Coordinates of C-alpha atoms in Angstrom, one line a residue:
M7 CA 109.6 50.5 88.1
K8 CA 112.9 51.5 89.6
R9 CA 115.7 48.9 89.9
V10 CA 117.5 47.9 93.1
L11 CA 120.7 45.9 93.2
H12 CA 121.4 44.2 96.5
V13 CA 125.1 43.5 97.3
S14 CA 125.4 41.0 100.1
K15 CA 128.1 38.9 101.5
Y16 CA 126.2 35.7 101.0
Y17 CA 122.5 35.0 100.4
Y18 CA 119.8 32.3 101.1
P19 CA 120.1 29.4 101.5
F20 CA 123.3 30.4 103.3
R21 CA 122.2 31.1 106.9
G22 CA 123.4 34.1 108.9
G23 CA 122.1 37.4 110.4
T24 CA 123.3 39.6 107.5
E25 CA 121.9 37.2 105.0
Q26 CA 118.5 37.0 106.6
I27 CA 118.3 40.8 106.7
A28 CA 119.3 40.9 103.0
Q29 CA 116.5 38.5 102.2
N30 CA 114.1 40.5 104.3
C31 CA 114.9 43.6 102.3
V32 CA 114.4 41.7 99.0
N33 CA 111.0 40.3 100.2
S34 CA 109.9 43.7 101.3
F35 CA 110.5 45.2 97.9
V36 CA 108.6 42.6 95.8
G37 CA 106.2 44.3 93.5
K38 CA 107.7 47.7 94.4
Y39 CA 111.1 47.5 92.6
E40 CA 112.8 45.3 90.0
Q41 CA 115.6 43.5 91.8
K42 CA 118.8 41.5 91.5
V43 CA 121.2 40.1 94.2
I44 CA 124.9 39.7 93.8
C45 CA 126.9 37.9 96.5
F46 CA 129.6 35.2 97.2
N47 CA 129.0 31.5 96.6
D48 CA 129.9 29.1 99.4
N49 CA 132.3 27.3 97.1
D50 CA 134.7 28.3 94.3
E51 CA 132.2 28.1 91.5
D52 CA 130.3 31.0 89.8
K53 CA 126.6 30.3 89.4
T54 CA 123.3 32.2 88.9
D55 CA 120.0 31.0 90.3
A56 CA 116.7 32.4 91.6
V57 CA 115.3 32.7 95.1
D58 CA 111.6 33.6 95.3
G59 CA 111.7 34.7 91.7
I60 CA 114.7 37.1 92.2
E61 CA 117.9 36.5 90.2
V62 CA 120.9 35.8 92.5
I63 CA 124.4 36.1 91.0
R64 CA 126.8 34.0 93.2
C65 CA 130.6 34.5 92.8
G66 CA 133.0 31.7 93.6
V67 CA 135.2 32.1 96.7
F68 CA 138.7 30.6 96.6
K69 CA 139.8 31.5 100.1
T70 CA 138.5 33.0 103.3
V71 CA 140.6 35.3 105.4
A72 CA 139.4 36.7 108.8
S73 CA 135.8 35.8 107.9
Q74 CA 136.2 37.7 104.5
G75 CA 135.7 35.8 101.3
L76 CA 138.1 36.4 98.4
S77 CA 136.8 35.9 94.9
R78 CA 138.5 36.2 91.5
S79 CA 135.2 36.9 89.7
I80 CA 133.3 39.3 91.9
G81 CA 134.8 42.5 90.5
K82 CA 134.1 41.6 86.9
K83 CA 130.6 40.2 87.7
L84 CA 129.7 43.3 89.7
K85 CA 130.7 45.6 86.8
E86 CA 128.8 43.5 84.3
T87 CA 125.7 43.5 86.4
I88 CA 125.8 47.2 87.0
D89 CA 126.3 47.9 83.3
A90 CA 123.6 45.6 82.2
F91 CA 121.0 46.1 85.0
V92 CA 121.6 49.9 85.4
P93 CA 120.3 50.0 89.0
D94 CA 118.7 53.2 90.3
I95 CA 119.6 52.1 93.9
I96 CA 122.3 49.9 95.3
I97 CA 122.0 48.5 98.8
F98 CA 125.3 47.3 100.1
H99 CA 125.4 45.2 103.2
Y100 CA 128.5 46.2 105.3
P101 CA 131.0 44.9 106.4
N102 CA 132.3 43.4 103.2
P103 CA 135.6 45.3 102.5
F104 CA 136.8 43.1 99.6
V105 CA 133.6 43.9 97.6
A106 CA 133.6 47.5 98.7
R107 CA 136.7 48.3 96.8
Y108 CA 135.1 47.2 93.5
L109 CA 131.8 48.9 94.4
L110 CA 133.4 52.2 95.0
K111 CA 135.1 51.9 91.6
Y112 CA 132.1 50.9 89.6
I113 CA 129.0 52.5 91.2
P114 CA 127.5 55.1 88.8
K115 CA 127.3 58.7 89.8
F116 CA 123.6 58.8 89.2
C117 CA 122.9 55.8 91.3
K118 CA 121.6 56.2 94.9
F119 CA 123.7 54.4 97.4
A120 CA 122.3 52.9 100.7
I121 CA 124.7 51.1 103.1
Y122 CA 123.1 48.7 105.5
W123 CA 125.7 49.1 108.4
H124 CA 125.3 45.8 110.2
L125 CA 128.4 46.3 112.5
D126 CA 131.8 48.0 112.8
I127 CA 134.9 45.9 112.2
V128 CA 136.1 45.6 115.8
K129 CA 137.8 42.2 116.2
Q130 CA 140.2 42.2 113.3
K131 CA 142.6 44.8 114.4
F132 CA 144.7 44.8 111.2
L133 CA 141.7 45.0 108.9
K134 CA 140.2 47.7 111.0
Q135 CA 143.2 49.9 110.4
F136 CA 143.7 48.9 106.8
F137 CA 140.2 49.9 105.7
I138 CA 139.9 53.3 107.4
G139 CA 140.3 55.1 104.1
Q140 CA 137.8 52.8 102.4
N141 CA 135.2 53.4 105.2
R142 CA 135.7 57.1 104.8
R143 CA 134.9 56.9 101.1
L144 CA 131.9 54.6 101.7
V145 CA 130.4 57.0 104.2
E146 CA 131.0 60.0 102.0
R147 CA 129.5 58.3 98.9
A148 CA 126.4 56.9 100.8
D149 CA 123.1 58.7 100.4
V150 CA 121.8 56.9 103.5
L151 CA 123.3 54.6 106.2
I152 CA 120.9 52.1 107.8
A153 CA 121.6 51.0 111.3
T154 CA 119.7 48.4 113.4
S155 CA 119.4 50.5 116.6
P156 CA 119.9 54.0 118.0
P157 CA 122.6 52.9 120.4
Y158 CA 124.6 51.5 117.5
V159 CA 124.5 54.9 115.7
E160 CA 125.8 56.6 118.8
G161 CA 128.4 54.0 119.5
S162 CA 129.9 53.6 116.0
P163 CA 132.8 56.0 115.2
W164 CA 131.7 56.0 111.6
L165 CA 128.0 56.5 112.1
R166 CA 127.8 59.0 114.9
N167 CA 129.7 61.6 112.8
V168 CA 127.1 61.5 110.0
K169 CA 123.9 61.1 112.0
E170 CA 122.1 63.2 109.4
K171 CA 122.5 60.4 107.0
C172 CA 121.5 57.6 109.4
R173 CA 118.2 55.9 109.6
V174 CA 117.3 53.2 112.1
V175 CA 115.6 50.0 110.9
P176 CA 115.4 47.4 113.7
N177 CA 115.9 43.7 112.7
C178 CA 112.8 41.5 112.6
I179 CA 112.0 38.0 113.7
N180 CA 110.3 35.4 111.4
V181 CA 107.1 34.8 113.2
E182 CA 106.1 32.1 110.8
R183 CA 109.1 30.1 111.7
L184 CA 108.4 30.4 115.4
Q185 CA 104.8 29.2 115.3
E186 CA 104.0 26.4 117.7
S187 CA 102.6 23.1 116.7
P188 CA 101.4 19.8 118.4
E189 CA 105.0 18.5 117.9
V190 CA 106.5 21.6 119.6
E191 CA 104.0 21.3 122.5
K192 CA 104.8 17.6 122.9
K193 CA 108.6 18.4 123.0
A194 CA 108.0 21.2 125.5
A195 CA 106.0 18.9 127.8
E196 CA 108.9 16.3 127.6
I197 CA 111.4 19.0 128.5
R198 CA 109.3 20.2 131.5
A199 CA 108.8 16.6 132.7
I200 CA 112.5 15.9 132.7
N201 CA 113.2 19.2 134.5
K202 CA 110.3 19.0 137.0
N203 CA 110.7 21.6 139.8
K204 CA 113.7 23.1 138.0
I205 CA 114.4 26.5 136.5
I206 CA 115.1 25.9 132.8
C207 CA 117.5 28.5 131.3
L208 CA 118.2 28.5 127.6
A209 CA 121.0 30.1 125.5
V210 CA 121.0 30.1 121.7
G211 CA 123.8 30.9 119.3
R212 CA 127.1 30.1 117.6
H213 CA 129.9 29.1 119.9
T214 CA 132.2 32.0 119.2
E215 CA 134.0 34.4 121.7
Y216 CA 131.7 37.4 121.5
K217 CA 128.6 35.3 122.3
G218 CA 130.0 35.2 125.9
F219 CA 128.9 31.6 126.7
K220 CA 132.0 31.2 128.8
Y221 CA 130.7 33.7 131.2
L222 CA 127.3 32.0 131.3
I223 CA 129.0 28.8 132.2
Q224 CA 131.1 30.4 134.9
A225 CA 127.9 32.0 136.3
A226 CA 126.2 28.5 136.2
H227 CA 128.9 27.2 138.5
L228 CA 127.7 29.7 141.1
L229 CA 124.1 28.4 140.9
D230 CA 122.4 25.7 143.0
D231 CA 120.8 22.6 141.6
R232 CA 117.4 24.3 141.0
F233 CA 118.9 25.5 137.7
Q234 CA 119.3 23.6 134.4
I235 CA 121.3 25.5 131.7
Y236 CA 120.8 24.4 128.1
I237 CA 123.0 25.7 125.4
T238 CA 122.3 25.2 121.7
G239 CA 124.7 25.5 118.7
K240 CA 128.3 24.8 118.0
G241 CA 131.4 26.6 116.7
E242 CA 135.1 27.1 117.2
E243 CA 134.7 27.6 121.0
T244 CA 132.6 24.4 121.6
E245 CA 135.4 22.2 123.0
N246 CA 136.7 25.1 125.2
L247 CA 133.2 25.7 126.5
K248 CA 132.7 22.0 127.3
A249 CA 136.0 22.1 129.1
E250 CA 134.9 25.2 131.0
A251 CA 131.7 23.3 132.0
G252 CA 133.7 20.4 133.3
N253 CA 131.5 17.9 135.3
D254 CA 128.8 20.5 136.2
K255 CA 125.6 18.5 135.7
K256 CA 123.5 21.6 135.5
I257 CA 125.0 22.5 132.1
H258 CA 123.8 20.7 128.9
F259 CA 125.1 21.2 125.3
L260 CA 122.4 20.4 122.8
G261 CA 124.4 21.0 119.7
L262 CA 122.7 22.0 116.4
V263 CA 119.0 21.4 116.8
D264 CA 116.0 21.4 114.4
D265 CA 113.2 24.0 114.7
V266 CA 110.9 21.6 116.6
V267 CA 113.5 21.0 119.3
L268 CA 114.5 24.6 119.5
K269 CA 110.9 25.8 119.7
G270 CA 110.3 23.1 122.4
Y271 CA 113.0 24.5 124.6
L272 CA 111.9 28.2 123.9
T273 CA 108.4 27.2 125.0
A274 CA 109.6 25.2 128.1
M275 CA 112.2 27.7 129.4
D276 CA 111.8 29.9 132.3
I277 CA 114.6 32.4 131.6
F278 CA 116.4 33.3 128.3
C279 CA 120.2 33.8 128.7
F280 CA 121.9 36.1 126.3
P281 CA 125.5 36.6 127.5
S282 CA 127.0 38.4 124.5
I283 CA 129.8 40.7 125.5
T284 CA 130.9 42.9 122.5
K285 CA 129.6 45.1 119.8
N286 CA 130.0 42.2 117.4
E287 CA 126.5 41.5 118.7
A288 CA 125.0 44.5 117.0
F289 CA 121.4 43.8 117.7
G290 CA 120.5 40.3 119.1
L291 CA 118.0 38.7 116.8
A292 CA 118.0 35.5 118.9
L293 CA 117.3 37.7 122.0
A294 CA 114.2 39.1 120.3
E295 CA 113.1 35.5 119.4
G296 CA 113.5 34.4 123.0
M297 CA 111.5 37.4 124.2
Y298 CA 108.8 36.5 121.7
Y299 CA 108.1 33.4 123.8
G300 CA 107.1 35.6 126.8
K301 CA 110.1 34.9 129.0
P302 CA 112.5 37.3 130.7
A303 CA 116.1 37.7 129.5
V304 CA 119.4 38.3 131.3
T305 CA 122.0 40.3 129.4
F306 CA 125.3 42.1 129.9
T307 CA 125.7 45.8 129.4
I308 CA 127.3 46.4 125.9
P309 CA 127.9 50.0 125.2
G310 CA 127.1 50.9 121.6
S311 CA 125.3 47.6 120.9
G312 CA 121.6 47.2 120.2
V313 CA 121.3 44.4 122.8
N314 CA 120.3 46.7 125.6
Y315 CA 117.9 48.4 123.1
V316 CA 116.1 45.1 122.4
S317 CA 115.8 44.0 126.0
L318 CA 115.2 46.8 128.5
D319 CA 116.7 46.5 132.0
G320 CA 114.0 46.1 134.7
K321 CA 111.2 45.9 132.1
T322 CA 111.8 42.9 129.8
G323 CA 114.6 41.3 131.8
L324 CA 117.7 42.1 133.9
E325 CA 121.0 43.7 132.6
V326 CA 124.2 43.4 134.5
E327 CA 127.8 44.6 134.3
N328 CA 129.7 43.2 131.3
R329 CA 131.5 39.9 132.1
N330 CA 130.6 40.0 135.8
V331 CA 129.7 36.4 136.4
E332 CA 128.7 36.9 140.0
K333 CA 126.1 39.6 139.0
Y334 CA 124.9 37.4 136.2
A335 CA 124.3 34.5 138.6
D336 CA 122.6 36.9 141.0
A337 CA 120.2 38.1 138.3
L338 CA 119.3 34.4 137.4
K339 CA 118.7 33.7 141.1
K340 CA 116.5 36.8 141.4
L341 CA 114.3 35.8 138.5
A342 CA 114.2 32.2 139.7
S343 CA 112.9 33.3 143.1
D344 CA 110.1 35.5 141.8
K345 CA 107.7 33.8 139.4
D346 CA 105.5 36.9 139.3
M347 CA 108.5 39.0 138.1
R348 CA 109.2 36.4 135.4
I349 CA 105.6 36.5 134.1
R350 CA 105.4 40.3 134.2
M351 CA 108.8 40.8 132.4
G352 CA 108.0 38.1 129.9
A353 CA 104.7 39.7 129.0
V354 CA 106.3 43.1 128.5
G355 CA 109.1 41.5 126.4
K356 CA 106.7 39.7 124.1
K357 CA 104.7 42.9 123.6
R358 CA 107.9 44.9 122.8
V359 CA 108.8 42.4 120.2
E360 CA 105.3 42.4 118.7
E361 CA 105.2 46.1 118.5
N362 CA 108.8 46.7 117.2
F363 CA 110.6 43.7 115.8
L364 CA 108.2 41.8 113.5
N365 CA 108.3 41.4 109.7
T366 CA 105.4 43.9 109.3
Q367 CA 107.3 46.7 111.0
F368 CA 110.5 45.9 109.1
K369 CA 108.8 46.1 105.8
G370 CA 107.3 49.4 106.5
N371 CA 110.5 50.8 107.9
I372 CA 112.8 49.7 105.1
L373 CA 110.4 50.7 102.4
K374 CA 110.2 54.2 103.9
V375 CA 113.9 54.6 103.8
I376 CA 114.4 53.4 100.3
N377 CA 111.4 55.2 98.9
E378 CA 112.9 58.5 100.1
L379 CA 116.0 58.1 97.9

């Protein structure tokens, strides 16, 4: 049985998009490959544990700079793991420039190298320039580069020049986590009762700049009282967003919610709002989850992102000019005024998710890529 070493930024139980995909990869390979995971720990201690029977080596982080963990032990641990485990394949989840410098140094020549290219470094202007040489070496060494959508391959300055090495594996949603229950139905009924004769709009995600919640709030100010806008999550922009909302009684901040509450709102909503504005939103997993509930989505156009690949303009929802709050508000009004359109687009969106973005499709896609190495 061949051996696969997964190199991720963090790993379960740490929650994040990259970490979920890393775990999806591991779960897809069970019984097919012998596996280990090496990653950062969420504190300054080194530890080794197991998740679903797979050994996970966690390296302590003493500081975080520009969302990048810094670890005194990761280089040594990576070399020790490679020397002892002797992987046939290494899957590296990019971006992770601090670890990449060690990986390029210690990866054996015989080892196949797959880079899971989650997104380009676009926000950190200094880091972006500093790691140009490193990125060039990573792309040259890679046997395959995995992207989450065709638009991201075309839009990435690194991927579009090596398209022959690129393979697309769309992200997947966890259907088991999204299953309804009597508790969810009860919560959804409560939400509908509170919002009787209203259009319920839901937005889900961390409160950070690229998620674009500011523009959703500005669009909400242009809507009439038929609408109720619910926003889950929190983050560094939360207080700014609340200030932007002001006294607008249409806008509600739910904070961090448990799965029952989240699924209650997903079930009760009429429209899913996904106002992300930059390529930092490389795919839009929350968007796919919203579409799974059979409701239309409203998105901005993001060149080079997978968002407009997940939701198709005029089919599964409406797409408008980036950051144009007037057009975003108009799209919400259009859907609110046409129930048949909402039902039709919601059904098409659910079907698109079921046919493209579930665990079963992901497992087949990622196994095909790695089996070919």
